[in-house]
Amino acid sequence: MLESLLKTGILNQITRNLHSPVAVTWRKPKDGWHKINTDGALKDSGQAAGGGVIRNHLGEVSWGFYDFYGTCSILEAELRAVETGLRLCWQNNLNKVWVEVDSIAAMLLCNQKNKGHWEVQYILESIHQNVNKMEIQFSHIWREGNKVADWFANKGYNEKGFKIIQGTEIQGIVRGLIRMDKMSMASIRLVKGRIC
């Protein structure tokens, strides 16, 4: 029976829309390291913003930041947010940095010495200069584990400006998101799965 369902493709049609829940949590960096989570936000208007948060090994926020970029691609917004986070770390003598983004394309471009598309070459050059000066690792996180950075990116879009906020000055709903991350509370992501 199962074999005939596989041959006819019926089982594929039945299972392609099934999703399995996966727990996604934000992880603290190692002692002596800081972690930057960044995100870009592109709206229907074609305008974009970016933002992020820098936290220590205890999960405590050093800074949050956001910026409005105007008209640009989502990839450019993602990379500009990474660049801002790295610049902020460098200016504050934080030389061991873990950068986590929810854009696989941005992570791959940051990890490689690739110049990328001409629209983002200047940003990648700046990021790669920081890689040469600092100890940096890049990784991907699902958007469900990147809620704080997403909040800052959307704040940049709504405020239409640039701002760096000290961790002690952060107020409102984002404080709750930060606390949830610090306690390693999971968010659920539904991933397409199969039953066989």
PDB file of C-alpha atoms in Angstrom:
ATOM      1  CA  MET A   1       0.000   0.000   0.000  1.00  0.00           C
ATOM      2  CA  LEU A   2       2.717   2.514   1.024  1.00  0.00           C
ATOM      3  CA  GLU A   3       4.746   1.583  -2.058  1.00  0.00           C
ATOM      4  CA  SER A   4       1.810   2.249  -4.393  1.00  0.00           C
ATOM      5  CA  LEU A   5       1.167   5.611  -2.694  1.00  0.00           C
ATOM      6  CA  LEU A   6       4.832   6.553  -3.186  1.00  0.00           C
ATOM      7  CA  LYS A   7       4.778   5.533  -6.858  1.00  0.00           C
ATOM      8  CA  THR A   8       1.666   7.540  -7.636  1.00  0.00           C
ATOM      9  CA  GLY A   9       2.885  10.622  -5.779  1.00  0.00           C
ATOM     10  CA  ILE A  10      -0.233  10.722  -3.609  1.00  0.00           C
ATOM     11  CA  LEU A  11       1.808  10.486  -0.419  1.00  0.00           C
ATOM     12  CA  ASN A  12       3.909  13.476  -1.517  1.00  0.00           C
ATOM     13  CA  GLN A  13       0.743  15.511  -2.055  1.00  0.00           C
ATOM     14  CA  ILE A  14      -0.557  14.530   1.369  1.00  0.00           C
ATOM     15  CA  THR A  15       2.672  15.232   3.246  1.00  0.00           C
ATOM     16  CA  ARG A  16       4.025  18.345   1.507  1.00  0.00           C
ATOM     17  CA  ASN A  17       1.869  20.650   3.623  1.00  0.00           C
ATOM     18  CA  LEU A  18       2.583  18.971   6.941  1.00  0.00           C
ATOM     19  CA  HIS A  19       4.756  20.934   9.327  1.00  0.00           C
ATOM     20  CA  SER A  20       6.737  19.769  12.323  1.00  0.00           C
ATOM     21  CA  PRO A  21       7.280  22.105  15.278  1.00  0.00           C
ATOM     22  CA  VAL A  22      10.894  22.989  16.109  1.00  0.00           C
ATOM     23  CA  ALA A  23      11.937  24.881  19.251  1.00  0.00           C
ATOM     24  CA  VAL A  24      14.124  27.925  18.487  1.00  0.00           C
ATOM     25  CA  THR A  25      16.052  29.623  21.281  1.00  0.00           C
ATOM     26  CA  TRP A  26      18.509  32.486  21.461  1.00  0.00           C
ATOM     27  CA  ARG A  27      21.865  31.321  22.868  1.00  0.00           C
ATOM     28  CA  LYS A  28      24.265  33.351  24.987  1.00  0.00           C
ATOM     29  CA  PRO A  29      27.838  33.841  23.754  1.00  0.00           C
ATOM     30  CA  LYS A  30      30.840  32.362  25.546  1.00  0.00           C
ATOM     31  CA  ASP A  31      32.404  34.224  28.475  1.00  0.00           C
ATOM     32  CA  GLY A  32      34.533  37.087  27.132  1.00  0.00           C
ATOM     33  CA  TRP A  33      32.474  37.348  23.951  1.00  0.00           C
ATOM     34  CA  HIS A  34      29.645  39.632  22.877  1.00  0.00           C
ATOM     35  CA  LYS A  35      26.843  38.698  20.539  1.00  0.00           C
ATOM     36  CA  ILE A  36      25.278  40.906  17.903  1.00  0.00           C
ATOM     37  CA  ASN A  37      21.864  39.965  16.575  1.00  0.00           C
ATOM     38  CA  THR A  38      20.797  42.044  13.589  1.00  0.00           C
ATOM     39  CA  ASP A  39      17.873  42.243  11.233  1.00  0.00           C
ATOM     40  CA  GLY A  40      16.717  44.171   8.201  1.00  0.00           C
ATOM     41  CA  ALA A  41      13.146  45.220   7.520  1.00  0.00           C
ATOM     42  CA  LEU A  42      11.771  45.967   4.049  1.00  0.00           C
ATOM     43  CA  LYS A  43       8.252  47.351   3.789  1.00  0.00           C
ATOM     44  CA  ASP A  44       5.790  47.404   0.885  1.00  0.00           C
ATOM     45  CA  SER A  45       6.823  51.013   0.227  1.00  0.00           C
ATOM     46  CA  GLY A  46      10.260  49.725  -0.857  1.00  0.00           C
ATOM     47  CA  GLN A  47      11.856  51.504   2.079  1.00  0.00           C
ATOM     48  CA  ALA A  48      14.064  49.625   4.499  1.00  0.00           C
ATOM     49  CA  ALA A  49      15.559  49.871   7.947  1.00  0.00           C
ATOM     50  CA  GLY A  50      17.804  47.766  10.112  1.00  0.00           C
ATOM     51  CA  GLY A  51      18.552  47.248  13.735  1.00  0.00           C
ATOM     52  CA  GLY A  52      20.188  45.066  16.256  1.00  0.00           C
ATOM     53  CA  VAL A  53      21.197  44.335  19.787  1.00  0.00           C
ATOM     54  CA  ILE A  54      24.580  43.653  21.397  1.00  0.00           C
ATOM     55  CA  ARG A  55      24.628  41.424  24.495  1.00  0.00           C
ATOM     56  CA  ASN A  56      27.304  39.982  26.754  1.00  0.00           C
ATOM     57  CA  HIS A  57      27.817  36.385  27.901  1.00  0.00           C
ATOM     58  CA  LEU A  58      25.151  36.815  30.586  1.00  0.00           C
ATOM     59  CA  GLY A  59      22.576  37.904  28.025  1.00  0.00           C
ATOM     60  CA  GLU A  60      22.622  41.479  29.325  1.00  0.00           C
ATOM     61  CA  VAL A  61      22.171  44.188  26.704  1.00  0.00           C
ATOM     62  CA  SER A  62      25.055  46.566  26.129  1.00  0.00           C
ATOM     63  CA  TRP A  63      23.357  48.472  23.285  1.00  0.00           C
ATOM     64  CA  GLY A  64      20.440  48.378  20.959  1.00  0.00           C
ATOM     65  CA  PHE A  65      20.460  50.306  17.701  1.00  0.00           C
ATOM     66  CA  TYR A  66      18.336  51.079  14.681  1.00  0.00           C
ATOM     67  CA  ASP A  67      18.638  53.019  11.449  1.00  0.00           C
ATOM     68  CA  PHE A  68      16.401  53.994   8.554  1.00  0.00           C
ATOM     69  CA  TYR A  69      17.960  53.398   5.121  1.00  0.00           C
ATOM     70  CA  GLY A  70      15.301  54.614   2.718  1.00  0.00           C
ATOM     71  CA  THR A  71      15.006  52.759  -0.574  1.00  0.00           C
ATOM     72  CA  CYS A  72      17.268  49.712  -0.731  1.00  0.00           C
ATOM     73  CA  SER A  73      17.116  45.929  -0.979  1.00  0.00           C
ATOM     74  CA  ILE A  74      16.497  43.677   2.003  1.00  0.00           C
ATOM     75  CA  LEU A  75      19.993  42.215   1.604  1.00  0.00           C
ATOM     76  CA  GLU A  76      21.519  45.694   1.788  1.00  0.00           C
ATOM     77  CA  ALA A  77      19.469  46.439   4.927  1.00  0.00           C
ATOM     78  CA  GLU A  78      20.584  43.167   6.555  1.00  0.00           C
ATOM     79  CA  LEU A  79      24.257  43.869   5.782  1.00  0.00           C
ATOM     80  CA  ARG A  80      24.111  47.518   6.871  1.00  0.00           C
ATOM     81  CA  ALA A  81      22.757  46.405  10.243  1.00  0.00           C
ATOM     82  CA  VAL A  82      25.669  43.941  10.599  1.00  0.00           C
ATOM     83  CA  GLU A  83      28.111  46.713   9.673  1.00  0.00           C
ATOM     84  CA  THR A  84      26.631  49.061  12.296  1.00  0.00           C
ATOM     85  CA  GLY A  85      26.814  46.393  14.996  1.00  0.00           C
ATOM     86  CA  LEU A  86      30.449  45.582  14.207  1.00  0.00           C
ATOM     87  CA  ARG A  87      31.394  49.267  14.130  1.00  0.00           C
ATOM     88  CA  LEU A  88      29.761  49.781  17.529  1.00  0.00           C
ATOM     89  CA  CYS A  89      31.674  46.815  18.972  1.00  0.00           C
ATOM     90  CA  TRP A  90      34.985  48.032  17.515  1.00  0.00           C
ATOM     91  CA  GLN A  91      34.446  51.557  18.877  1.00  0.00           C
ATOM     92  CA  ASN A  92      33.873  50.085  22.340  1.00  0.00           C
ATOM     93  CA  ASN A  93      36.865  47.693  22.267  1.00  0.00           C
ATOM     94  CA  LEU A  94      34.762  44.548  22.024  1.00  0.00           C
ATOM     95  CA  ASN A  95      37.028  42.351  19.928  1.00  0.00           C
ATOM     96  CA  LYS A  96      35.443  38.906  20.320  1.00  0.00           C
ATOM     97  CA  VAL A  97      32.093  39.038  18.608  1.00  0.00           C
ATOM     98  CA  TRP A  98      29.528  36.482  17.499  1.00  0.00           C
ATOM     99  CA  VAL A  99      27.229  37.897  14.801  1.00  0.00           C
ATOM    100  CA  GLU A 100      23.903  36.157  14.319  1.00  0.00           C
ATOM    101  CA  VAL A 101      21.502  37.032  11.505  1.00  0.00           C
ATOM    102  CA  ASP A 102      18.262  35.566  10.218  1.00  0.00           C
ATOM    103  CA  SER A 103      19.289  36.030   6.577  1.00  0.00           C
ATOM    104  CA  ILE A 104      21.200  33.044   5.221  1.00  0.00           C
ATOM    105  CA  ALA A 105      22.359  35.118   2.227  1.00  0.00           C
ATOM    106  CA  ALA A 106      23.794  37.831   4.506  1.00  0.00           C
ATOM    107  CA  MET A 107      25.516  35.242   6.703  1.00  0.00           C
ATOM    108  CA  LEU A 108      27.114  33.518   3.713  1.00  0.00           C
ATOM    109  CA  LEU A 109      28.376  36.817   2.273  1.00  0.00           C
ATOM    110  CA  CYS A 110      29.838  37.840   5.638  1.00  0.00           C
ATOM    111  CA  ASN A 111      31.559  34.474   6.095  1.00  0.00           C
ATOM    112  CA  GLN A 112      33.167  34.529   2.657  1.00  0.00           C
ATOM    113  CA  LYS A 113      35.690  36.981   1.318  1.00  0.00           C
ATOM    114  CA  ASN A 114      33.203  37.403  -1.517  1.00  0.00           C
ATOM    115  CA  LYS A 115      32.552  40.923  -2.783  1.00  0.00           C
ATOM    116  CA  GLY A 116      28.937  40.116  -3.596  1.00  0.00           C
ATOM    117  CA  HIS A 117      26.675  42.133  -5.850  1.00  0.00           C
ATOM    118  CA  TRP A 118      27.863  45.653  -6.717  1.00  0.00           C
ATOM    119  CA  GLU A 119      25.051  47.211  -4.620  1.00  0.00           C
ATOM    120  CA  VAL A 120      26.475  45.709  -1.420  1.00  0.00           C
ATOM    121  CA  GLN A 121      30.226  45.595  -2.184  1.00  0.00           C
ATOM    122  CA  TYR A 122      31.055  48.676  -0.109  1.00  0.00           C
ATOM    123  CA  ILE A 123      29.222  47.261   2.906  1.00  0.00           C
ATOM    124  CA  LEU A 124      30.928  43.879   2.598  1.00  0.00           C
ATOM    125  CA  GLU A 125      34.335  45.559   2.325  1.00  0.00           C
ATOM    126  CA  SER A 126      33.665  47.353   5.614  1.00  0.00           C
ATOM    127  CA  ILE A 127      32.469  44.120   7.265  1.00  0.00           C
ATOM    128  CA  HIS A 128      35.517  42.203   6.013  1.00  0.00           C
ATOM    129  CA  GLN A 129      37.850  44.948   7.327  1.00  0.00           C
ATOM    130  CA  ASN A 130      36.362  44.359  10.781  1.00  0.00           C
ATOM    131  CA  VAL A 131      36.827  40.608  10.353  1.00  0.00           C
ATOM    132  CA  ASN A 132      40.549  41.277   9.871  1.00  0.00           C
ATOM    133  CA  LYS A 133      40.743  43.419  13.047  1.00  0.00           C
ATOM    134  CA  MET A 134      38.533  41.384  15.378  1.00  0.00           C
ATOM    135  CA  GLU A 135      37.774  37.781  16.277  1.00  0.00           C
ATOM    136  CA  ILE A 136      34.358  37.270  14.678  1.00  0.00           C
ATOM    137  CA  GLN A 137      32.113  34.331  13.962  1.00  0.00           C
ATOM    138  CA  PHE A 138      28.932  34.512  11.890  1.00  0.00           C
ATOM    139  CA  SER A 139      25.916  32.236  12.187  1.00  0.00           C
ATOM    140  CA  HIS A 140      22.282  31.969  11.168  1.00  0.00           C
ATOM    141  CA  ILE A 141      19.284  31.998  13.483  1.00  0.00           C
ATOM    142  CA  TRP A 142      15.659  31.505  12.503  1.00  0.00           C
ATOM    143  CA  ARG A 143      13.571  34.671  12.760  1.00  0.00           C
ATOM    144  CA  GLU A 144      11.725  33.204  15.756  1.00  0.00           C
ATOM    145  CA  GLY A 145      14.980  33.438  17.743  1.00  0.00           C
ATOM    146  CA  ASN A 146      15.779  36.933  16.467  1.00  0.00           C
ATOM    147  CA  LYS A 147      12.773  38.841  17.822  1.00  0.00           C
ATOM    148  CA  VAL A 148      14.756  41.532  19.645  1.00  0.00           C
ATOM    149  CA  ALA A 149      16.711  42.494  16.519  1.00  0.00           C
ATOM    150  CA  ASP A 150      13.472  42.426  14.519  1.00  0.00           C
ATOM    151  CA  TRP A 151      11.913  44.829  17.033  1.00  0.00           C
ATOM    152  CA  PHE A 152      14.821  47.271  16.620  1.00  0.00           C
ATOM    153  CA  ALA A 153      14.712  47.035  12.799  1.00  0.00           C
ATOM    154  CA  ASN A 154      10.998  47.854  12.798  1.00  0.00           C
ATOM    155  CA  LYS A 155      11.623  50.691  15.256  1.00  0.00           C
ATOM    156  CA  GLY A 156      14.114  52.133  12.747  1.00  0.00           C
ATOM    157  CA  TYR A 157      11.476  52.032  10.046  1.00  0.00           C
ATOM    158  CA  ASN A 158       8.815  53.622  12.249  1.00  0.00           C
ATOM    159  CA  GLU A 159      11.122  56.329  13.643  1.00  0.00           C
ATOM    160  CA  LYS A 160      12.768  57.059  10.254  1.00  0.00           C
ATOM    161  CA  GLY A 161      16.095  57.747  11.950  1.00  0.00           C
ATOM    162  CA  PHE A 162      19.270  56.452  13.573  1.00  0.00           C
ATOM    163  CA  LYS A 163      19.710  55.825  17.283  1.00  0.00           C
ATOM    164  CA  ILE A 164      21.971  53.903  19.652  1.00  0.00           C
ATOM    165  CA  ILE A 165      20.369  53.045  22.989  1.00  0.00           C
ATOM    166  CA  GLN A 166      22.251  51.999  26.126  1.00  0.00           C
ATOM    167  CA  GLY A 167      21.051  48.675  27.494  1.00  0.00           C
ATOM    168  CA  THR A 168      19.909  50.291  30.746  1.00  0.00           C
ATOM    169  CA  GLU A 169      17.717  52.747  28.797  1.00  0.00           C
ATOM    170  CA  ILE A 170      15.732  50.132  26.856  1.00  0.00           C
ATOM    171  CA  GLN A 171      12.065  50.204  27.838  1.00  0.00           C
ATOM    172  CA  GLY A 172       8.745  48.714  26.848  1.00  0.00           C
ATOM    173  CA  ILE A 173       7.812  45.455  25.198  1.00  0.00           C
ATOM    174  CA  VAL A 174      11.345  44.767  23.976  1.00  0.00           C
ATOM    175  CA  ARG A 175      12.462  44.348  27.621  1.00  0.00           C
ATOM    176  CA  GLY A 176      10.160  41.340  27.830  1.00  0.00           C
ATOM    177  CA  LEU A 177      11.605  39.874  24.630  1.00  0.00           C
ATOM    178  CA  ILE A 178      15.113  40.362  26.039  1.00  0.00           C
ATOM    179  CA  ARG A 179      14.127  38.615  29.286  1.00  0.00           C
ATOM    180  CA  MET A 180      12.654  35.696  27.362  1.00  0.00           C
ATOM    181  CA  ASP A 181      15.914  35.297  25.416  1.00  0.00           C
ATOM    182  CA  LYS A 182      17.978  35.540  28.592  1.00  0.00           C
ATOM    183  CA  MET A 183      15.920  32.707  30.120  1.00  0.00           C
ATOM    184  CA  SER A 184      16.315  30.620  26.922  1.00  0.00           C
ATOM    185  CA  MET A 185      12.561  30.506  26.376  1.00  0.00           C
ATOM    186  CA  ALA A 186      11.825  28.797  23.087  1.00  0.00           C
ATOM    187  CA  SER A 187       9.678  30.030  20.252  1.00  0.00           C
ATOM    188  CA  ILE A 188       8.133  27.485  17.921  1.00  0.00           C
ATOM    189  CA  ARG A 189       8.946  27.365  14.208  1.00  0.00           C
ATOM    190  CA  LEU A 190       6.954  25.116  11.907  1.00  0.00           C
ATOM    191  CA  VAL A 191       9.233  23.295   9.470  1.00  0.00           C
ATOM    192  CA  LYS A 192       7.946  21.358   6.483  1.00  0.00           C
ATOM    193  CA  GLY A 193       8.294  17.691   7.272  1.00  0.00           C
ATOM    194  CA  ARG A 194       7.424  14.229   6.113  1.00  0.00           C
ATOM    195  CA  ILE A 195       5.733  11.373   7.892  1.00  0.00           C
ATOM    196  CA  CYS A 196       7.961   8.686   6.400  1.00  0.00           C
TER     197      CYS A 196
END
